[in-house]
Tab-separated table of C-alpha atoms in Angstrom:
chain	number	residue	atom	x	y	z
A	1	MET	CA	279.295	300.262	53.763
A	2	THR	CA	279.232	297.261	56.073
A	3	ASP	CA	276.567	294.736	56.987
A	4	THR	CA	275.362	295.697	60.444
A	5	ASP	CA	272.381	295.781	62.746
A	6	THR	CA	270.335	298.954	63.095
A	7	ASP	CA	269.714	300.956	66.217
A	8	ASP	CA	266.479	299.924	67.887
A	9	GLY	CA	263.708	301.931	69.477
A	10	TYR	CA	263.913	305.176	67.500
A	11	PRO	CA	260.480	306.445	66.422
A	12	GLY	CA	261.379	307.600	62.910
A	13	TRP	CA	263.306	304.433	62.146
A	14	ASP	CA	260.593	302.282	63.718
A	15	ALA	CA	257.917	303.903	61.528
A	16	ILE	CA	259.866	303.002	58.381
A	17	ASP	CA	260.371	299.457	59.675
A	18	ALA	CA	256.626	299.161	60.311
A	19	ALA	CA	255.766	300.234	56.753
A	20	LEU	CA	258.214	297.705	55.336
A	21	ALA	CA	256.983	294.953	57.645
A	22	ALA	CA	253.473	295.470	56.283
A	23	LEU	CA	254.747	295.053	52.717
A	24	TYR	CA	257.182	292.230	53.546
A	25	PRO	CA	255.682	290.333	56.514
A	26	GLY	CA	258.168	287.985	58.112
A	27	VAL	CA	260.966	288.938	55.691
A	28	ALA	CA	264.356	290.000	57.066
A	29	PRO	CA	266.138	292.315	54.622
A	30	GLN	CA	269.851	292.501	54.004
A	31	HIS	CA	270.680	295.717	55.821
A	32	TYR	CA	273.818	297.805	55.427
A	33	GLY	CA	274.742	300.613	57.789
A	34	THR	CA	277.397	303.306	57.656
A	35	LEU	CA	280.618	302.917	59.628
A	36	ILE	CA	280.670	306.531	60.850
A	37	LYS	CA	277.343	308.305	60.832
A	38	TRP	CA	276.965	311.725	59.202
A	39	ARG	CA	276.052	313.411	62.471
A	40	LEU	CA	279.337	312.128	63.912
A	41	GLY	CA	281.399	313.503	61.040
A	42	GLY	CA	281.144	310.612	58.594
A	43	PRO	CA	280.956	311.072	54.814
A	44	ASP	CA	277.611	309.339	54.237
A	45	PRO	CA	274.303	311.056	55.131
A	46	LEU	CA	272.281	307.840	55.035
A	47	ASP	CA	272.597	305.822	58.231
A	48	GLY	CA	271.465	302.627	56.593
A	49	MET	CA	269.846	300.891	53.643
A	50	SER	CA	267.777	297.740	53.429
A	51	PHE	CA	267.671	295.445	50.423
A	52	TYR	CA	264.570	293.271	49.956
A	53	ARG	CA	264.996	290.431	47.498
A	54	ARG	CA	262.148	289.979	45.025
A	55	HIS	CA	261.915	287.353	42.302
A	56	ASP	CA	263.059	289.804	39.597
A	57	HIS	CA	264.502	292.796	41.444
A	58	TRP	CA	266.028	294.204	44.608
A	59	HIS	CA	263.932	296.742	46.499
A	60	LEU	CA	266.268	299.178	48.219
A	61	VAL	CA	265.032	301.564	50.947
A	62	SER	CA	267.125	304.251	52.633
A	63	TYR	CA	267.248	305.379	56.249
A	64	GLY	CA	268.464	308.921	56.823
A	65	MET	CA	266.640	311.482	54.679
A	66	SER	CA	263.957	311.714	57.366
A	67	GLU	CA	264.371	312.282	61.108
A	68	LEU	CA	265.077	308.811	62.444
A	69	TYR	CA	265.924	309.526	66.066
A	70	ARG	CA	264.447	312.792	67.313
A	71	LYS	CA	262.594	315.767	65.923
A	72	GLU	CA	265.062	318.519	65.038
A	73	SER	CA	263.403	320.644	62.346
A	74	ASP	CA	260.822	323.353	63.020
A	75	VAL	CA	258.368	321.906	60.483
A	76	ALA	CA	256.076	319.639	62.459
A	77	GLU	CA	254.229	318.247	59.432
A	78	VAL	CA	257.300	316.863	57.640
A	79	SER	CA	260.088	314.612	58.897
A	80	GLY	CA	263.525	315.823	57.828
A	81	TRP	CA	263.725	316.259	54.064
A	82	GLY	CA	260.282	314.700	53.806
A	83	TYR	CA	261.160	311.354	52.238
A	84	GLU	CA	263.296	308.263	52.109
A	85	PHE	CA	264.722	307.025	48.832
A	86	THR	CA	263.637	303.744	47.294
A	87	PHE	CA	265.269	302.132	44.295
A	88	ARG	CA	264.262	298.965	42.442
A	89	VAL	CA	267.166	297.305	40.631
A	90	ALA	CA	266.792	294.281	38.353
A	91	ARG	CA	267.929	290.988	39.870
A	92	GLN	CA	269.148	288.003	37.913
A	93	ALA	CA	267.980	284.486	38.787
A	94	GLY	CA	270.172	283.062	41.538
A	95	GLU	CA	271.649	286.454	42.449
A	96	ASP	CA	272.052	286.515	46.240
A	97	GLN	CA	274.334	289.504	46.747
A	98	PRO	CA	272.629	292.914	46.555
A	99	PRO	CA	273.984	295.536	44.136
A	100	LEU	CA	276.046	297.746	46.426
A	101	TRP	CA	276.660	300.220	43.601
A	102	ALA	CA	273.010	301.189	44.094
A	103	ALA	CA	273.686	301.992	47.746
A	104	ASN	CA	276.627	304.176	46.722
A	105	PHE	CA	274.386	305.927	44.179
A	106	LEU	CA	271.816	306.760	46.863
A	107	GLN	CA	274.541	308.052	49.166
A	108	ALA	CA	275.735	310.350	46.363
A	109	LEU	CA	272.204	311.717	45.925
A	110	ALA	CA	271.907	312.229	49.669
A	111	ARG	CA	275.247	314.061	49.798
A	112	TYR	CA	273.987	316.369	47.052
A	113	VAL	CA	270.824	317.192	49.031
A	114	PHE	CA	272.591	317.656	52.366
A	115	GLY	CA	275.388	319.670	50.778
A	116	SER	CA	273.363	321.933	48.483
A	117	GLY	CA	270.029	322.186	50.266
A	118	ASN	CA	268.301	321.371	46.963
A	119	ASN	CA	265.572	318.822	47.549
A	120	PHE	CA	263.995	316.126	45.371
A	121	GLY	CA	260.340	315.294	44.882
A	122	PRO	CA	257.918	313.463	42.576
A	123	GLY	CA	258.163	314.654	38.988
A	124	GLN	CA	261.733	315.910	39.299
A	125	HIS	CA	264.478	314.501	37.102
A	126	LEU	CA	268.190	314.779	36.391
A	127	ASP	CA	270.818	313.938	33.806
A	128	LEU	CA	273.457	311.820	35.565
A	129	ASN	CA	276.220	312.924	33.143
A	130	GLY	CA	277.302	309.330	32.769
A	131	PRO	CA	276.174	305.767	33.525
A	132	VAL	CA	274.125	305.278	36.700
A	133	CYS	CA	276.609	302.520	37.619
A	134	ALA	CA	280.260	303.396	37.055
A	135	GLU	CA	281.070	299.681	36.797
A	136	ARG	CA	278.793	299.423	33.756
A	137	PRO	CA	279.921	302.038	31.216
A	138	ASP	CA	277.941	300.140	28.566
A	139	THR	CA	274.545	300.704	30.202
A	140	ALA	CA	272.033	302.998	28.508
A	141	ILE	CA	270.690	304.133	31.904
A	142	ARG	CA	272.177	307.623	32.274
A	143	ALA	CA	269.372	309.738	33.728
A	144	ALA	CA	266.801	309.448	36.493
A	145	ALA	CA	263.351	310.635	37.529
A	146	PHE	CA	261.548	310.579	40.870
A	147	THR	CA	258.061	309.343	41.708
A	148	ASP	CA	256.129	307.893	44.627
A	149	ASP	CA	256.982	304.277	45.353
A	150	PRO	CA	253.929	302.367	44.065
A	151	GLU	CA	253.828	299.984	47.019
A	152	LEU	CA	254.948	302.177	49.934
A	153	GLY	CA	253.504	305.615	49.164
A	154	VAL	CA	253.438	308.124	52.042
A	155	ILE	CA	253.306	307.422	55.783
A	156	ASP	CA	252.815	309.429	58.961
A	157	THR	CA	255.519	309.147	61.610
A	158	PRO	CA	255.919	310.714	65.071
A	159	HIS	CA	258.248	313.255	63.425
A	160	GLY	CA	255.982	314.129	60.488
A	161	GLN	CA	255.114	312.810	57.074
A	162	VAL	CA	257.571	310.651	55.119
A	163	ARG	CA	257.223	309.925	51.417
A	164	PHE	CA	258.902	306.879	49.902
A	165	LEU	CA	260.473	308.498	46.844
A	166	GLN	CA	261.400	306.019	44.145
A	167	ILE	CA	264.286	306.703	41.783
A	168	VAL	CA	263.740	305.427	38.254
A	169	GLY	CA	266.646	304.981	35.857
A	170	LEU	CA	266.093	306.310	32.327
A	171	THR	CA	267.908	306.361	29.024
A	172	LEU	CA	268.939	309.719	27.586
A	173	GLU	CA	266.295	309.329	24.862
A	174	GLU	CA	263.608	308.853	27.521
A	175	TYR	CA	265.003	311.759	29.497
A	176	ALA	CA	264.764	313.992	26.423
A	177	VAL	CA	261.033	313.250	26.297
A	178	ILE	CA	260.564	314.704	29.787
A	179	VAL	CA	261.504	318.246	28.790
A	180	GLN	CA	259.100	318.035	25.843
A	181	TRP	CA	256.318	316.535	27.922
A	182	ASP	CA	256.194	315.647	31.637
A	183	ALA	CA	258.120	313.302	33.936
A	184	GLU	CA	255.139	311.726	35.676
A	185	ARG	CA	253.253	311.217	32.407
A	186	LEU	CA	256.316	309.596	30.857
A	187	LEU	CA	256.683	307.251	33.839
A	188	ASP	CA	252.993	306.338	33.596
A	189	THR	CA	253.595	305.455	29.949
A	190	LEU	CA	256.675	303.372	30.756
A	191	ARG	CA	254.660	301.425	33.348
A	192	THR	CA	253.020	299.559	30.478
A	193	ARG	CA	256.399	297.861	30.037
A	194	LEU	CA	257.860	298.357	33.524
A	195	PRO	CA	254.964	297.952	36.010
A	196	LEU	CA	257.067	298.694	39.117
A	197	LEU	CA	259.530	300.939	37.247
A	198	VAL	CA	262.471	298.648	37.940
A	199	THR	CA	265.849	300.007	36.848
A	200	ASP	CA	267.506	297.430	34.607
A	201	LEU	CA	271.065	298.201	33.508
A	202	ASP	CA	270.673	295.805	30.573
A	203	ARG	CA	267.468	297.170	29.100
A	204	ALA	CA	267.264	299.089	25.852
A	205	ASP	CA	265.690	302.475	25.309
A	206	LEU	CA	261.889	302.228	25.213
A	207	THR	CA	261.139	305.275	23.064
A	208	GLY	CA	261.621	303.043	20.015
A	209	ASP	CA	258.754	300.781	21.116
A	210	ALA	CA	255.862	301.505	18.737
A	211	GLU	CA	253.165	301.748	21.425
A	212	ILE	CA	255.356	303.825	23.737
A	213	ALA	CA	256.349	306.146	20.885
A	214	ALA	CA	252.718	306.645	19.874
A	215	ALA	CA	251.691	307.464	23.449
A	216	ILE	CA	254.559	309.949	23.778
A	217	ALA	CA	253.743	311.651	20.478
A	218	HIS	CA	250.081	311.960	21.462
A	219	GLY	CA	250.983	313.305	24.893
A	220	VAL	CA	253.349	315.956	23.563
A	221	ARG	CA	250.749	317.091	21.022
A	222	HIS	CA	247.893	317.084	23.537
A	223	ASP	CA	249.588	318.286	26.742
A	224	GLY	CA	252.662	320.221	25.683
A	225	SER	CA	255.625	320.514	28.023
A	226	SER	CA	255.493	321.032	31.789
A	227	THR	CA	259.142	322.162	31.793
A	228	GLY	CA	258.992	325.857	32.654
A	229	ALA	CA	262.738	326.382	33.012
A	230	LEU	CA	265.886	324.993	31.441
A	231	PHE	CA	269.253	325.401	33.140
A	232	VAL	CA	271.978	325.311	30.515
A	233	ALA	CA	275.744	325.696	30.637
A	234	GLU	CA	275.960	328.086	27.693
A	235	ALA	CA	273.372	330.821	27.136
A	236	SER	CA	274.024	334.546	26.956
A	237	TRP	CA	272.911	337.672	25.105
A	238	GLN	CA	274.203	341.093	24.233
A	239	GLN	CA	272.777	344.186	22.605
A	240	GLN	CA	274.711	346.449	20.261
A	241	ASP	CA	273.794	348.970	17.551
A	242	GLY	CA	270.082	348.300	17.939
A	243	GLY	CA	270.412	344.543	17.535
A	244	THR	CA	270.440	341.622	19.954
A	245	THR	CA	272.580	338.492	19.710
A	246	LEU	CA	271.412	335.391	21.556
A	247	THR	CA	274.184	332.820	22.045
A	248	VAL	CA	273.587	329.194	23.039
A	249	GLY	CA	275.799	326.121	23.158
A	250	ALA	CA	275.403	323.468	20.484
A	251	ASN	CA	274.870	320.809	23.139
A	252	ALA	CA	271.672	322.493	24.375
A	253	ALA	CA	270.410	323.997	21.103
A	254	ALA	CA	268.148	321.177	19.954
A	255	ARG	CA	266.782	320.622	23.460
A	256	ILE	CA	265.862	324.310	23.750
A	257	GLY	CA	264.133	324.127	20.386
A	258	ARG	CA	262.095	321.049	21.337
A	259	VAL	CA	260.892	322.582	24.591
A	260	LEU	CA	260.007	325.909	22.958
A	261	ALA	CA	257.937	324.028	20.381
A	262	ALA	CA	256.158	322.116	23.162
A	263	ARG	CA	255.385	325.168	25.314
A	264	LEU	CA	254.753	328.378	23.388
A	265	PRO	CA	251.933	326.979	21.196
A	266	PHE	CA	250.166	326.097	24.469
A	267	GLY	CA	250.445	329.673	25.750
A	268	ARG	CA	253.326	328.851	28.126
A	269	ASP	CA	256.611	330.702	28.351
A	270	LEU	CA	260.079	329.208	28.812
A	271	TYR	CA	262.810	330.518	31.085
A	272	LEU	CA	266.428	329.835	30.106
A	273	ALA	CA	268.962	330.211	32.881
A	274	ALA	CA	272.739	330.138	32.643
A	275	ALA	CA	275.498	331.223	35.008
A	276	GLU	CA	275.277	334.944	34.250
A	277	SER	CA	272.356	335.424	31.865
A	278	GLN	CA	268.641	334.669	31.723
A	279	VAL	CA	266.219	334.676	28.820
A	280	ARG	CA	262.435	334.480	29.030
A	281	VAL	CA	260.672	333.470	25.811
A	282	GLN	CA	256.927	334.087	25.595
A	283	PRO	CA	254.245	333.594	22.945
A	284	GLY	CA	252.704	336.719	21.454
A	285	THR	CA	250.782	338.260	18.588
A	286	ARG	CA	253.720	340.532	17.759
A	287	VAL	CA	257.476	340.198	17.993
A	288	GLU	CA	259.252	341.966	20.842
A	289	VAL	CA	262.886	341.911	21.998
A	290	ARG	CA	263.779	343.890	25.102
A	291	ALA	CA	266.182	343.881	28.033
A	292	GLU	CA	264.277	343.808	31.328
A	293	ALA	CA	267.420	343.956	33.479
A	294	ASP	CA	271.182	343.703	33.112
A	295	ASP	CA	270.958	339.918	32.927
A	296	LEU	CA	267.370	339.247	31.713
A	297	LEU	CA	266.280	339.313	28.076
A	298	GLU	CA	262.587	339.119	27.192
A	299	LEU	CA	261.612	337.620	23.834
A	300	ARG	CA	258.016	337.622	22.611
A	301	LEU	CA	257.535	335.492	19.514
A	302	THR	CA	254.745	335.033	17.001
A	303	PRO	CA	254.069	331.494	15.716
A	304	GLU	CA	256.047	332.327	12.554
A	305	ALA	CA	259.031	333.587	14.547
A	306	LEU	CA	258.866	330.546	16.812
A	307	ALA	CA	258.900	328.203	13.817
A	308	GLU	CA	261.951	329.949	12.362
A	309	LEU	CA	263.848	329.982	15.667
A	310	THR	CA	263.190	326.318	16.503
A	311	GLY	CA	264.237	325.354	12.983
A	312	LEU	CA	267.597	327.056	13.521
A	313	LEU	CA	268.249	325.562	16.951
A	314	ARG	CA	270.397	322.640	15.847
A	315	PRO	CA	273.668	321.260	17.293
A	316	VAL	CA	275.749	322.941	14.578
A	317	ALA	CA	277.886	326.019	15.222
A	318	GLY	CA	276.888	329.043	13.170
A	319	THR	CA	275.370	332.529	13.139
A	320	HIS	CA	271.844	333.198	11.874
A	321	ARG	CA	269.908	336.439	11.540
A	322	LEU	CA	266.186	335.774	11.817
A	323	GLY	CA	264.043	336.947	8.939
A	324	THR	CA	260.937	337.141	11.137
A	325	VAL	CA	262.854	339.053	13.842
A	326	PRO	CA	265.404	341.209	11.978
A	327	GLU	CA	266.774	342.696	15.200
A	328	LEU	CA	267.596	339.224	16.605
A	329	THR	CA	270.666	337.132	15.689
A	330	LEU	CA	271.084	333.559	16.896
A	331	GLN	CA	274.645	332.381	17.468
A	332	ILE	CA	275.317	328.712	18.193
A	333	VAL	CA	278.785	327.950	19.562
A	334	ARG	CA	280.649	324.670	19.938
A	335	SER	CA	280.140	322.901	23.285
A	336	GLN	CA	282.846	321.057	25.179
A	337	ILE	CA	281.831	317.986	27.181
A	338	ARG	CA	284.043	317.379	30.190
A	339	ASP	CA	284.422	314.370	32.473
A	340	GLN	CA	284.389	314.493	36.278
A	341	SER	CA	288.068	315.522	36.344
A	342	GLY	CA	287.400	318.474	34.031
A	343	GLU	CA	289.056	316.944	30.973
A	344	VAL	CA	287.400	317.587	27.609
A	345	VAL	CA	286.131	314.267	26.286
A	346	ALA	CA	284.022	315.486	23.350
A	347	GLU	CA	283.018	318.546	21.370
A	348	ILE	CA	279.605	319.197	19.849
A	349	GLY	CA	278.953	321.589	17.011
């Protein structure tokens, strides 16, 4: 990206500028624009990003997820994808150069949305499969969640509504809490330590903080999990000789167990999805195992069966026949963790 001036006079762009001018009156941001815009065949969907320098962080705002120039979509109420990204990154005293890795990170997220058609919104989250900043392999920030920017919120533009969607960097321990509980509730809890949810590459995991841990434990017990579906790399099932074998990867086993324990006691089911198989687990007063379709297995579990299953879902390879569900066998297989080039870097189980 290069430091450049923006195009002037475009209604979508102007609406974003107006919202930022209200928050930062008289402040000129450091703005970076793309060399070759996406619509002209360039590799970066975002046409620009502005960095606003605060006393303790940089406030980054994107231009390009919404319709900046003219209305092209058929949805009058929403501009483009419906939002612009914001990202607050910790700033050291005396730091005058903005963190351009953050701009590259936002471009990568935008490429994912433009390329896949899968959108982001408040309450969504993702495992980054590595450090949020490739230049900092030591950072604990390796996941992210999305929420409304606390200072910018949602605006109306001539092309429809635009939400300022803030990305919040999380540790893997904090990310694990989300599937047991809820992303927005976790972020509300973290605000007691991070009021503006600034992403700090140097910070430690906050789940070890006594007050945070107590709030999380209470929330999980009181609310249960809002995660209705888990998408896992390894999950399959097969039926033979009147029995059913459910196979899951060791890497996902404990996570599946935690979410089951945080959903079924609250009367909520859990849907497991893998490349070629799906499993729906539901609470019930009697045990039931049945194939609903070629790729969908339905499990109905009593509290006793749930307790046995979650106790067996550990990251250790092995085969277990359930005493509470004699027709069901749980098989946990070793998981291979691969880097971006496809090389195996670790095995679990």
